[in-house]
Amino acid sequence: MQREPAAAEEPGCPGGRRRRRRRRRRPGDGRTRVVRSNLLPPPGVEDPAAGAAKGARRRRRGGAQRLADNRLKTTKYTLLSFLPKNLFEQFHRLANVYFVFIALLNFVPAVNAFQPGLALAPVLFILAVTAFKDLWEDYSRHRSDHEINHLGCLVFSREEKQYVNRFWKEIRVGDFVRLRCNEIIPADILLLSSSDPDGLCHIETANLDGETNLKRRQVVRGFSELVSEFNPLMFTSVIECEKPNNDLTRFRGCIIHDNGKKAGLYKENLLLRGCTIRNTEAVVGIVIYAGHETKALLNNSGPRYKRSQLERQMNCDVLWCVLLLICMSLFSAVGHGLWVQRYQEKKSLFDVPESDGSSLSPVTAAVYSFLTMIIILQVLIPISLYVSIEIVKVCQVYFINQDIELYDEETDSQLQCRALNITEDLGQIQYIFSDKTGTLTENKMVFRRCTVSGIEYSHDANAQRLARYQEADSEEEEAVSKGGSLPQRGSIGSHQSVRIMHRSQSTKSHRRTGSRAEAKWASMLSKHTAFSSPMEKDITPDPKLFEKVSECDRCLAIARHQEHPLAHLSPELSDVFDFFIALTICNTVVVTSPDQPRQKVRVRFEVKSPVKTIEDFLRRFSPSRLTSGCSSIGSLATNKATHKSGSNFLSTLSNDRTLLKLEEKLSQPTKAIASNGYSSGAASWAPEHTAQEQELEKEKEQEWELRYEAESPDEAALVYAARAYNCALVDRLHDQVSVELPHLGRLTFELLHILGFDSIRKRMSVVIRHPLTDEINVYTKGADSVVMDLLLPCSSDDARGRHQKKIRSKTQNYLNLYAVEGLRTLCIAKRVLSKEEYACWLQSHLEAESSLDNREELLFQSAIRLETNLHLLGATGIEDRLQDGVPETIAKLRQAGLQIWVLTGDKQETAINIAYACKLLDHDEEVITLNAESQEACAALLDQCLHYVKSKSPCSTPQKTEGNVSVGFSPLCPPSTSTTSGPSPSLVIDGRSLAYALDKNLEDKFLFLAKQCRSVLCCRSTPLQKSMVVKLVRSKLKAMTLAIGDGANDVSMIQVADVGVGISGQEGMQAVMASDFAVPRFRYLERLLIVHGHWCYSRLANMVLYFFYKNTMFVGLLFWFQFYCGFSASAMIDQWYLIFFNLLFSSLPQLVTGVLDKDVPADVLLTAPQLYKSGQNMEEYRPRTFWLNMADAAFQSLVCFFIPYLAYYDSDTDVFTWGTPITAIALFTFLLHLGIETKTWTWLNWIACGFSILLFFTVALIYNASCATCYPPSNPYWTMQTLLGDPVFYLTCLIAPVAALLPRLFFKAVQGNLFPTQLQLGRQLAKRSPKKLIAPKETFAQGHLLGEPRTESSEQRSIKTSGPLSQDCTSQASWHVQQPACSPEASGEPNVVDMNMPLREDILLEELSGQAPGSVPREAILEGCSGASKMKPTSTSRTAPLSSIFNLPNFSSLNWISSFSLVSGLGSILQFSRNSLQMDKQDSEFLPSPPQPDQDLCGLSGQTTDYF
Amino acid sequence: MTWSAAARGAHQPDNTAFTQQRLPAWQPLLSASIALPLFFCAGLAFIGLGLGLFYSSNGIKELEYDYTGTAGTGGCSACALADRGRAPPPPCSCAWHFSLAELFPGPVYLYYELTNFYQNNRRYSVSRDDAQLSGLPSALRHPANECAPYQRRASGLPIAPCGAIANSLFNDSFSLWHRRRAGGPYVEVPLDRTGIAWWTDCHVKFRNPPLVNGSLALAFHGTAPPPNWPRPVYALSPDPNNTGFVNQDFVVWMRTAALPTFRKLYARIRQGNYSAGLPRGSYVVNITYNYPVRAFGGRKLVVLSNISWMGGKNPFLGIAYLAVGSLCILVGFVMLVVYIRYQDQNDEDEDEE
């Protein structure tokens, strides 16, 4: 507290006074820090020359002592502190303390069992290994620190009066740093000057949060107005700001100038360490936080350590072992006491009195014996267990990281394990909590459709384009394999080659042939631009809307110099125009080229920034300014980008598309209908594109310049959509936005304010001055739920009001429709402000902005005041596509017995539809929707639902639990699933109800209900609620939970869950940084859990069990011996063997098995995901198995003890000559036991076993020959050598392990054959019929789980194969385009299809009838459609019945109704024909009774039982 | 900033069999077809081996005589009575008479056996100083602390050899006499008292301290014998090569037995007429009865035995092999039966299905 404020002050007298004052107001004090320029002479020192030296010295001292300097030090140790500090840390582990304690016991002569030095060896070894590991890690940290610390940067030197190169580590708070483009920011720096004329600076924060878009930073207000270049020496202001904290999204403070004026400092003024300067030539700033106080480093928390469930259970069993150890020792102690008492009186020859000759009291003897026993039996608490587990886990992590099937080529990323010690938890997950956006979906926002002023534009071509991307994925491989078909594409071959060449020259992406491979390639090239895959960029415009936009454009171009240009437009057209203007400018998208700083020559207004003061406002809005503003619009030709004429510009924009049109026209003119006729429109305004190369050239330039950097994918999608309508955002500056229109040319909007998006308002607004009308407009974009409430209430009196009302209700309808389709909806609205209104609002807004206290609150209020009385323009529907393989993954995970909950912030309709799309919900199952308005209502609803669920399936609960617990002697078929007792319902709950349901009183009920449900969807949930749900399930149900998410809103959930998985997707790295595992895509979860999770769990569980077995068995040998040595705690096993047996001789094989053993091969695990349940039920390692294992260990030790005992009974053998065979027998027994437990033997296993035996004998031979007197008290000189000549040694070594393992072997053989567990069945399946497996697997995987993809692919194949037959490739391609419209099943999303199909046909046919010169007649299309649907049953006859379960019988009446209502606009004949068509389908394909998926499962299991 | 490196530098993993966990592997399955032959074969092999062991163990001849002298058992009871209470007990001798109807094939070993004698008791078994026993002069004068209370005499003289084991050295002695025919004279059978300890023990582990002026006695000057010993260590045997620390009786005794019932080799009979074994006739073993065992309930036996390739007589191993072998076969049969029945049942089930 104390050092902070004084930190940057010079420790002069005034400083001292100030400090005293500060001490008094300490509470306020602690939250701020004061930064001054280091260049200033310290206060009180007048002479600058004298002050220089002094100041430097003081500064150094001050810097070093008080404030963190910029030196990065992530190392934990120094050379000196390593040993004590590391030891100290290691002794935090209780086990280490225990082992050291035991070792130290050996130094007490009365109780010692081993040579004291020797006893320390294993502990020291373990400590040394750990210490070495720590040292190595620390050293590599040190190296990377060193590297970073010695990066250079320019720091202003006071002595030299210029910027000089310094190392990063020399930077101190208060220094002035000059950074150039593409340099990394060395510390948190307050931006004071930028080469950018607007005082802007762009940074890329990828290092910090993984977001690759550019963020804008702004010079501190007051400094941007400086005319001359910023001179650090003149900087005399004092900066007061927050103390260092880790909140990346927040920075507040103020700068106090000499004249006492204050100015606020915000996040926008701060350059964060680790970011990169982009697009800006040079910036200067003052360092505010350095080194470890920077936000980047405060955020870096390093790897996480969690304790896995298995480890918790293991620790519990370790405690049992401790108890056992104490019992054994106590028993032994009592026995020894009695023994001593018995023989002491009799003066037996072997009794040894105390060293002073007095006889030892039995009690003392017992105490000694107890302690010695603890030393000898310490092996029971396995010292190497922890180390071995760590080694095994590290290897498991390595293998998971290395799995090539978890590698995502597209992003060149593999799975990362960030938590090293919970791998086995992956095998025990019971509940998955998933985010929706970005996790299930791609978070690639694609503009799908929109509605403007009540008219819907369905963008069919766009939908087809999207469908094509999907096809392209599967097409790609086939195209490669099917080389023969390539020549047939010859007609466009030349184009392709040109295009490919062109692509290789620039980062231009591809439109039409945009397959995934290309997308991959492009995304790699344009790494710097987020959200700009071709899929998102290339929107195909809707022709009608396109026509309207161009009309607006033309009209306005004509009317632009008239008084009210917009008045010439019809209300609808003016709405359209405003709609697109809003799309283009109501955002924070930056237009950039990533590698060059912007070369801006632009027309500047007199005042640069948004309106800041009232005077400013008056000045700017005085009439004289109006004209200059207008004229400025005309004179913007200096920009490099606009050296082309407007039309030229536009042609380049669209030429790629026209190129496609050309291709199509060339190849088959009649197919022009496929391109929706807008090519003709395009041709009309871009007629001069004859030389294609030239155009490509232009295109290249164009692409180079138009790159949009958006903060959210939605924004980018909208801007790209607007661009597709030739309303292109070409420039965004601090205070102006330029939009390029084909006829109007460039319109420059004066940007007055941006009211940014926040999650409470759920909207953002821009305030602009319209260049055409000079009005002040507010464009608002936001969630429909809020925007619709903010609309100007319209009177139903006049026609206009009624019209508005109608538009609104229509728009609302379409919004609902979009939501049902799973689109993300946004409403666009506008408000025109009069100058008076604006002035009024501005006043309050400026007050709010300048207020220091609750600025945020005031700004919020101010925004709310502005965003009222809106005029609705339209709405957009953005599609967030499902990631690849999500439905399949979910189906598999379900089969694996995992409950999947989706927790999303999205709205209910969207969430439900995504849930249907990804098969989380099924159409034939009931959906319970919980939307309660109050606590009471929620309680009542819950009761009602519970009652309902109970009444519906009274037996489902016990059955379910039974199913979970029973190990199942039944074959692969799951014992009981919900499908047999009818589908269990699904639960959908919204955020508000969730808040009620999570209340203490209701949470039990809620949980109980949720447990009954197949899937649970929580919509509109906040991050906190997400984590509360996870916590609830985790604590109440005692279940293993996994949370997966990709965004910052999932962080809390990820942290709460047992296993947190982050998706390294589009939304930055925050989720990944909080996660334990980071996967590139959702579908990798399947392999991660079902294969790796299972393996890790099974390996580790078996290894831990083996460890316990091994140690108990070994200790048992010693314990039995106590009965024959008077419980005197002597050991027949030599001390060396005792100490090193665990550590050296028997450790390697179990490690190899623990790392490599695969109980069931991966493909079987994936084929039969229900095998995963063994992990969930903890079948491998549960208390029962533990105790059975211990019993077996006891038995084995009995055998291994008494066989040598009897074999050597009554002979002249000595202790160690007898003990050594026992050791050898133990070793052989361990290895054989491991052999029984090992499921797969690789050469590594063999080598490890061989090595163990060899090592034991080698060590024994060397040890027994090395020294005759060195190892008291055992001193087994030449023992091993003698034994090797003794046949009895070999004979006992043969018989004892066999006899010991016979029961286990017998049990295994009987159980494996008669009552095999599911895992064993899976193993047998894989083993017996590796060929047969593949066949069932395919039907299994594709027939049951992937029913639909199967039909889809076969459908495609049927089309494909027909491809070579048709001579014309283009027609083939266009058939592809049309295919989805005819066979909706192909899209794999039944209910979306239900809606889409009529709409698509609708548009298609309208086009046909509207403008179809020389196009295919309507009948042909219809024929084509029905032809395709007829063709389908033949091509997919095998799988068709399967697809039917997922498809049509589930047609809910609701869907029917909605589709009817949509269709209503169509001609009745058409409607009839389509309906009949669907009926036909229903009759022909879907009526056969849907087979139960589980039947087939049983079928498979039946097959498996055949094999025995 | 380590995480940024991890996030960025990811590359495609190696596609090798090892990293992808696709190493070729043998996957043994304990199915009936493997388990049954395994059990049967192992069973048969063990039974065969067991039979061999059993017969070779049975071929070993062993004669033993308990001379502890419990009341009414032969000649040693008088000595046993004298033993009571006094240490050292007065010298006493007794004899064990036996006769052989046929040749006791050689080589014949003479053992003594003690029961209930806990040589493996911890405090006893550590009470020695290997350094001293290896003839280290410094250790001779300064015995290790482990030897306490037999480290130094009350007079302060170091005890050599120190420790409880040495102190409790077995001190009965035996001599074997043979009479070819009844009434004839008893001829002493030569007992080879050397070669009864491990070669490495007498030559590496146990060494006398360097002679002083050619005399072992002088080398041990300044030390005292253990309290129980009537004579110093250098006078253990008249044979200069078999006295001091390398006296083989002593060396044998110092190798502490594993179990409370143990034998120790006393002598080998392999010289002269007796190299082929003990011929028929009557024998007498004269025992010098010194060692007090009755106090703690121990017994003393004298044993004559020959050995086979697998050592002394021990029928256990053979029996164990036989038992385990039969168990294997039994288990095999049980499995066979269960397997067949299960198979039938399984077939029925399938028929029902």
JSON list of N, CA, C and O in Angstrom, two decimals, chain A residues 1436-1465:
[
{"chain": "A", "resi": 1436, "resn": "THR", "atom": "N", "xyz": [-30.30, -45.13, -52.46]},
{"chain": "A", "resi": 1436, "resn": "THR", "atom": "CA", "xyz": [-30.04, -45.25, -51.02]},
{"chain": "A", "resi": 1436, "resn": "THR", "atom": "C", "xyz": [-30.99, -46.25, -50.38]},
{"chain": "A", "resi": 1436, "resn": "THR", "atom": "O", "xyz": [-31.34, -46.12, -49.23]},
{"chain": "A", "resi": 1437, "resn": "SER", "atom": "N", "xyz": [-31.39, -47.20, -51.15]},
{"chain": "A", "resi": 1437, "resn": "SER", "atom": "CA", "xyz": [-32.42, -48.09, -50.67]},
{"chain": "A", "resi": 1437, "resn": "SER", "atom": "C", "xyz": [-32.03, -48.75, -49.35]},
{"chain": "A", "resi": 1437, "resn": "SER", "atom": "O", "xyz": [-32.84, -49.00, -48.50]},
{"chain": "A", "resi": 1438, "resn": "ARG", "atom": "N", "xyz": [-30.75, -48.98, -49.21]},
{"chain": "A", "resi": 1438, "resn": "ARG", "atom": "CA", "xyz": [-30.34, -49.70, -48.01]},
{"chain": "A", "resi": 1438, "resn": "ARG", "atom": "C", "xyz": [-30.51, -48.84, -46.76]},
{"chain": "A", "resi": 1438, "resn": "ARG", "atom": "O", "xyz": [-30.93, -49.30, -45.71]},
{"chain": "A", "resi": 1439, "resn": "THR", "atom": "N", "xyz": [-30.20, -47.63, -46.89]},
{"chain": "A", "resi": 1439, "resn": "THR", "atom": "CA", "xyz": [-30.18, -46.80, -45.70]},
{"chain": "A", "resi": 1439, "resn": "THR", "atom": "C", "xyz": [-31.42, -45.93, -45.55]},
{"chain": "A", "resi": 1439, "resn": "THR", "atom": "O", "xyz": [-31.59, -45.28, -44.56]},
{"chain": "A", "resi": 1440, "resn": "ALA", "atom": "N", "xyz": [-32.23, -45.96, -46.55]},
{"chain": "A", "resi": 1440, "resn": "ALA", "atom": "CA", "xyz": [-33.38, -45.06, -46.49]},
{"chain": "A", "resi": 1440, "resn": "ALA", "atom": "C", "xyz": [-34.24, -45.24, -45.25]},
{"chain": "A", "resi": 1440, "resn": "ALA", "atom": "O", "xyz": [-34.59, -44.26, -44.60]},
{"chain": "A", "resi": 1441, "resn": "PRO", "atom": "N", "xyz": [-34.54, -46.44, -44.85]},
{"chain": "A", "resi": 1441, "resn": "PRO", "atom": "CA", "xyz": [-35.39, -46.59, -43.67]},
{"chain": "A", "resi": 1441, "resn": "PRO", "atom": "C", "xyz": [-34.74, -45.98, -42.45]},
{"chain": "A", "resi": 1441, "resn": "PRO", "atom": "O", "xyz": [-35.41, -45.47, -41.57]},
{"chain": "A", "resi": 1442, "resn": "LEU", "atom": "N", "xyz": [-33.46, -46.00, -42.44]},
{"chain": "A", "resi": 1442, "resn": "LEU", "atom": "CA", "xyz": [-32.79, -45.43, -41.27]},
{"chain": "A", "resi": 1442, "resn": "LEU", "atom": "C", "xyz": [-32.94, -43.94, -41.26]},
{"chain": "A", "resi": 1442, "resn": "LEU", "atom": "O", "xyz": [-33.20, -43.33, -40.23]},
{"chain": "A", "resi": 1443, "resn": "SER", "atom": "N", "xyz": [-32.77, -43.37, -42.41]},
{"chain": "A", "resi": 1443, "resn": "SER", "atom": "CA", "xyz": [-32.89, -41.92, -42.43]},
{"chain": "A", "resi": 1443, "resn": "SER", "atom": "C", "xyz": [-34.30, -41.50, -42.04]},
{"chain": "A", "resi": 1443, "resn": "SER", "atom": "O", "xyz": [-34.52, -40.42, -41.53]},
{"chain": "A", "resi": 1444, "resn": "SER", "atom": "N", "xyz": [-35.19, -42.42, -42.24]},
{"chain": "A", "resi": 1444, "resn": "SER", "atom": "CA", "xyz": [-36.56, -42.04, -41.96]},
{"chain": "A", "resi": 1444, "resn": "SER", "atom": "C", "xyz": [-36.80, -41.80, -40.47]},
{"chain": "A", "resi": 1444, "resn": "SER", "atom": "O", "xyz": [-37.59, -40.96, -40.11]},
{"chain": "A", "resi": 1445, "resn": "ILE", "atom": "N", "xyz": [-36.09, -42.52, -39.65]},
{"chain": "A", "resi": 1445, "resn": "ILE", "atom": "CA", "xyz": [-36.35, -42.27, -38.22]},
{"chain": "A", "resi": 1445, "resn": "ILE", "atom": "C", "xyz": [-36.01, -40.83, -37.89]},
{"chain": "A", "resi": 1445, "resn": "ILE", "atom": "O", "xyz": [-36.61, -40.23, -37.05]},
{"chain": "A", "resi": 1446, "resn": "PHE", "atom": "N", "xyz": [-35.05, -40.37, -38.53]},
{"chain": "A", "resi": 1446, "resn": "PHE", "atom": "CA", "xyz": [-34.63, -39.03, -38.16]},
{"chain": "A", "resi": 1446, "resn": "PHE", "atom": "C", "xyz": [-35.43, -37.98, -38.91]},
{"chain": "A", "resi": 1446, "resn": "PHE", "atom": "O", "xyz": [-35.39, -36.83, -38.58]},
{"chain": "A", "resi": 1447, "resn": "ASN", "atom": "N", "xyz": [-36.08, -38.42, -39.93]},
{"chain": "A", "resi": 1447, "resn": "ASN", "atom": "CA", "xyz": [-36.70, -37.39, -40.73]},
{"chain": "A", "resi": 1447, "resn": "ASN", "atom": "C", "xyz": [-38.20, -37.27, -40.56]},
{"chain": "A", "resi": 1447, "resn": "ASN", "atom": "O", "xyz": [-38.68, -36.70, -39.60]},
{"chain": "A", "resi": 1448, "resn": "LEU", "atom": "N", "xyz": [-38.88, -37.83, -41.45]},
{"chain": "A", "resi": 1448, "resn": "LEU", "atom": "CA", "xyz": [-40.24, -37.37, -41.62]},
{"chain": "A", "resi": 1448, "resn": "LEU", "atom": "C", "xyz": [-41.25, -37.74, -40.54]},
{"chain": "A", "resi": 1448, "resn": "LEU", "atom": "O", "xyz": [-42.10, -36.93, -40.25]},
{"chain": "A", "resi": 1449, "resn": "PRO", "atom": "N", "xyz": [-41.20, -38.88, -40.01]},
{"chain": "A", "resi": 1449, "resn": "PRO", "atom": "CA", "xyz": [-42.22, -39.17, -39.00]},
{"chain": "A", "resi": 1449, "resn": "PRO", "atom": "C", "xyz": [-42.22, -38.12, -37.91]},
{"chain": "A", "resi": 1449, "resn": "PRO", "atom": "O", "xyz": [-43.18, -37.98, -37.17]},
{"chain": "A", "resi": 1450, "resn": "ASN", "atom": "N", "xyz": [-41.16, -37.39, -37.83]},
{"chain": "A", "resi": 1450, "resn": "ASN", "atom": "CA", "xyz": [-41.06, -36.41, -36.77]},
{"chain": "A", "resi": 1450, "resn": "ASN", "atom": "C", "xyz": [-41.63, -35.07, -37.17]},
{"chain": "A", "resi": 1450, "resn": "ASN", "atom": "O", "xyz": [-41.57, -34.12, -36.44]},
{"chain": "A", "resi": 1451, "resn": "PHE", "atom": "N", "xyz": [-42.09, -35.00, -38.35]},
{"chain": "A", "resi": 1451, "resn": "PHE", "atom": "CA", "xyz": [-42.74, -33.77, -38.80]},
{"chain": "A", "resi": 1451, "resn": "PHE", "atom": "C", "xyz": [-43.74, -33.35, -37.77]},
{"chain": "A", "resi": 1451, "resn": "PHE", "atom": "O", "xyz": [-44.77, -34.00, -37.56]},
{"chain": "A", "resi": 1452, "resn": "SER", "atom": "N", "xyz": [-43.43, -32.34, -37.06]},
{"chain": "A", "resi": 1452, "resn": "SER", "atom": "CA", "xyz": [-44.41, -31.91, -36.07]},
{"chain": "A", "resi": 1452, "resn": "SER", "atom": "C", "xyz": [-45.47, -31.07, -36.76]},
{"chain": "A", "resi": 1452, "resn": "SER", "atom": "O", "xyz": [-45.24, -30.47, -37.80]},
{"chain": "A", "resi": 1453, "resn": "SER", "atom": "N", "xyz": [-46.58, -31.07, -36.15]},
{"chain": "A", "resi": 1453, "resn": "SER", "atom": "CA", "xyz": [-47.68, -30.35, -36.77]},
{"chain": "A", "resi": 1453, "resn": "SER", "atom": "C", "xyz": [-47.33, -28.87, -36.87]},
{"chain": "A", "resi": 1453, "resn": "SER", "atom": "O", "xyz": [-47.69, -28.19, -37.81]},
{"chain": "A", "resi": 1454, "resn": "LEU", "atom": "N", "xyz": [-46.61, -28.41, -35.91]},
{"chain": "A", "resi": 1454, "resn": "LEU", "atom": "CA", "xyz": [-46.23, -27.01, -35.92]},
{"chain": "A", "resi": 1454, "resn": "LEU", "atom": "C", "xyz": [-45.46, -26.67, -37.19]},
{"chain": "A", "resi": 1454, "resn": "LEU", "atom": "O", "xyz": [-45.71, -25.69, -37.87]},
{"chain": "A", "resi": 1455, "resn": "ASN", "atom": "N", "xyz": [-44.55, -27.53, -37.49]},
{"chain": "A", "resi": 1455, "resn": "ASN", "atom": "CA", "xyz": [-43.75, -27.27, -38.68]},
{"chain": "A", "resi": 1455, "resn": "ASN", "atom": "C", "xyz": [-44.59, -27.27, -39.93]},
{"chain": "A", "resi": 1455, "resn": "ASN", "atom": "O", "xyz": [-44.38, -26.50, -40.84]},
{"chain": "A", "resi": 1456, "resn": "TRP", "atom": "N", "xyz": [-45.51, -28.19, -39.92]},
{"chain": "A", "resi": 1456, "resn": "TRP", "atom": "CA", "xyz": [-46.38, -28.22, -41.08]},
{"chain": "A", "resi": 1456, "resn": "TRP", "atom": "C", "xyz": [-47.11, -26.91, -41.23]},
{"chain": "A", "resi": 1456, "resn": "TRP", "atom": "O", "xyz": [-47.18, -26.31, -42.29]},
{"chain": "A", "resi": 1457, "resn": "ILE", "atom": "N", "xyz": [-47.61, -26.45, -40.12]},
{"chain": "A", "resi": 1457, "resn": "ILE", "atom": "CA", "xyz": [-48.39, -25.22, -40.18]},
{"chain": "A", "resi": 1457, "resn": "ILE", "atom": "C", "xyz": [-47.53, -24.08, -40.67]},
{"chain": "A", "resi": 1457, "resn": "ILE", "atom": "O", "xyz": [-47.87, -23.33, -41.56]},
{"chain": "A", "resi": 1458, "resn": "SER", "atom": "N", "xyz": [-46.38, -23.98, -40.06]},
{"chain": "A", "resi": 1458, "resn": "SER", "atom": "CA", "xyz": [-45.56, -22.85, -40.46]},
{"chain": "A", "resi": 1458, "resn": "SER", "atom": "C", "xyz": [-45.17, -22.95, -41.92]},
{"chain": "A", "resi": 1458, "resn": "SER", "atom": "O", "xyz": [-45.12, -21.96, -42.63]},
{"chain": "A", "resi": 1459, "resn": "SER", "atom": "N", "xyz": [-44.92, -24.14, -42.35]},
{"chain": "A", "resi": 1459, "resn": "SER", "atom": "CA", "xyz": [-44.53, -24.22, -43.75]},
{"chain": "A", "resi": 1459, "resn": "SER", "atom": "C", "xyz": [-45.70, -23.87, -44.65]},
{"chain": "A", "resi": 1459, "resn": "SER", "atom": "O", "xyz": [-45.56, -23.25, -45.68]},
{"chain": "A", "resi": 1460, "resn": "PHE", "atom": "N", "xyz": [-46.87, -24.22, -44.19]},
{"chain": "A", "resi": 1460, "resn": "PHE", "atom": "CA", "xyz": [-48.03, -23.83, -44.98]},
{"chain": "A", "resi": 1460, "resn": "PHE", "atom": "C", "xyz": [-48.16, -22.32, -45.04]},
{"chain": "A", "resi": 1460, "resn": "PHE", "atom": "O", "xyz": [-48.37, -21.74, -46.09]},
{"chain": "A", "resi": 1461, "resn": "SER", "atom": "N", "xyz": [-47.99, -21.73, -43.90]},
{"chain": "A", "resi": 1461, "resn": "SER", "atom": "CA", "xyz": [-48.17, -20.29, -43.88]},
{"chain": "A", "resi": 1461, "resn": "SER", "atom": "C", "xyz": [-47.15, -19.61, -44.77]},
{"chain": "A", "resi": 1461, "resn": "SER", "atom": "O", "xyz": [-47.41, -18.58, -45.36]},
{"chain": "A", "resi": 1462, "resn": "LEU", "atom": "N", "xyz": [-46.02, -20.19, -44.86]},
{"chain": "A", "resi": 1462, "resn": "LEU", "atom": "CA", "xyz": [-45.00, -19.58, -45.70]},
{"chain": "A", "resi": 1462, "resn": "LEU", "atom": "C", "xyz": [-45.33, -19.76, -47.16]},
{"chain": "A", "resi": 1462, "resn": "LEU", "atom": "O", "xyz": [-45.01, -18.94, -48.00]},
{"chain": "A", "resi": 1463, "resn": "VAL", "atom": "N", "xyz": [-45.91, -20.86, -47.38]},
{"chain": "A", "resi": 1463, "resn": "VAL", "atom": "CA", "xyz": [-46.16, -21.21, -48.76]},
{"chain": "A", "resi": 1463, "resn": "VAL", "atom": "C", "xyz": [-47.35, -20.43, -49.32]},
{"chain": "A", "resi": 1463, "resn": "VAL", "atom": "O", "xyz": [-47.53, -20.30, -50.51]},
{"chain": "A", "resi": 1464, "resn": "SER", "atom": "N", "xyz": [-48.08, -19.88, -48.39]},
{"chain": "A", "resi": 1464, "resn": "SER", "atom": "CA", "xyz": [-49.36, -19.31, -48.79]},
{"chain": "A", "resi": 1464, "resn": "SER", "atom": "C", "xyz": [-49.26, -18.33, -49.95]},
{"chain": "A", "resi": 1464, "resn": "SER", "atom": "O", "xyz": [-50.19, -18.13, -50.69]},
{"chain": "A", "resi": 1465, "resn": "GLY", "atom": "N", "xyz": [-48.10, -17.71, -50.08]},
{"chain": "A", "resi": 1465, "resn": "GLY", "atom": "CA", "xyz": [-47.95, -16.75, -51.16]},
{"chain": "A", "resi": 1465, "resn": "GLY", "atom": "C", "xyz": [-47.88, -17.39, -52.53]},
{"chain": "A", "resi": 1465, "resn": "GLY", "atom": "O", "xyz": [-47.96, -16.73, -53.55]}
]
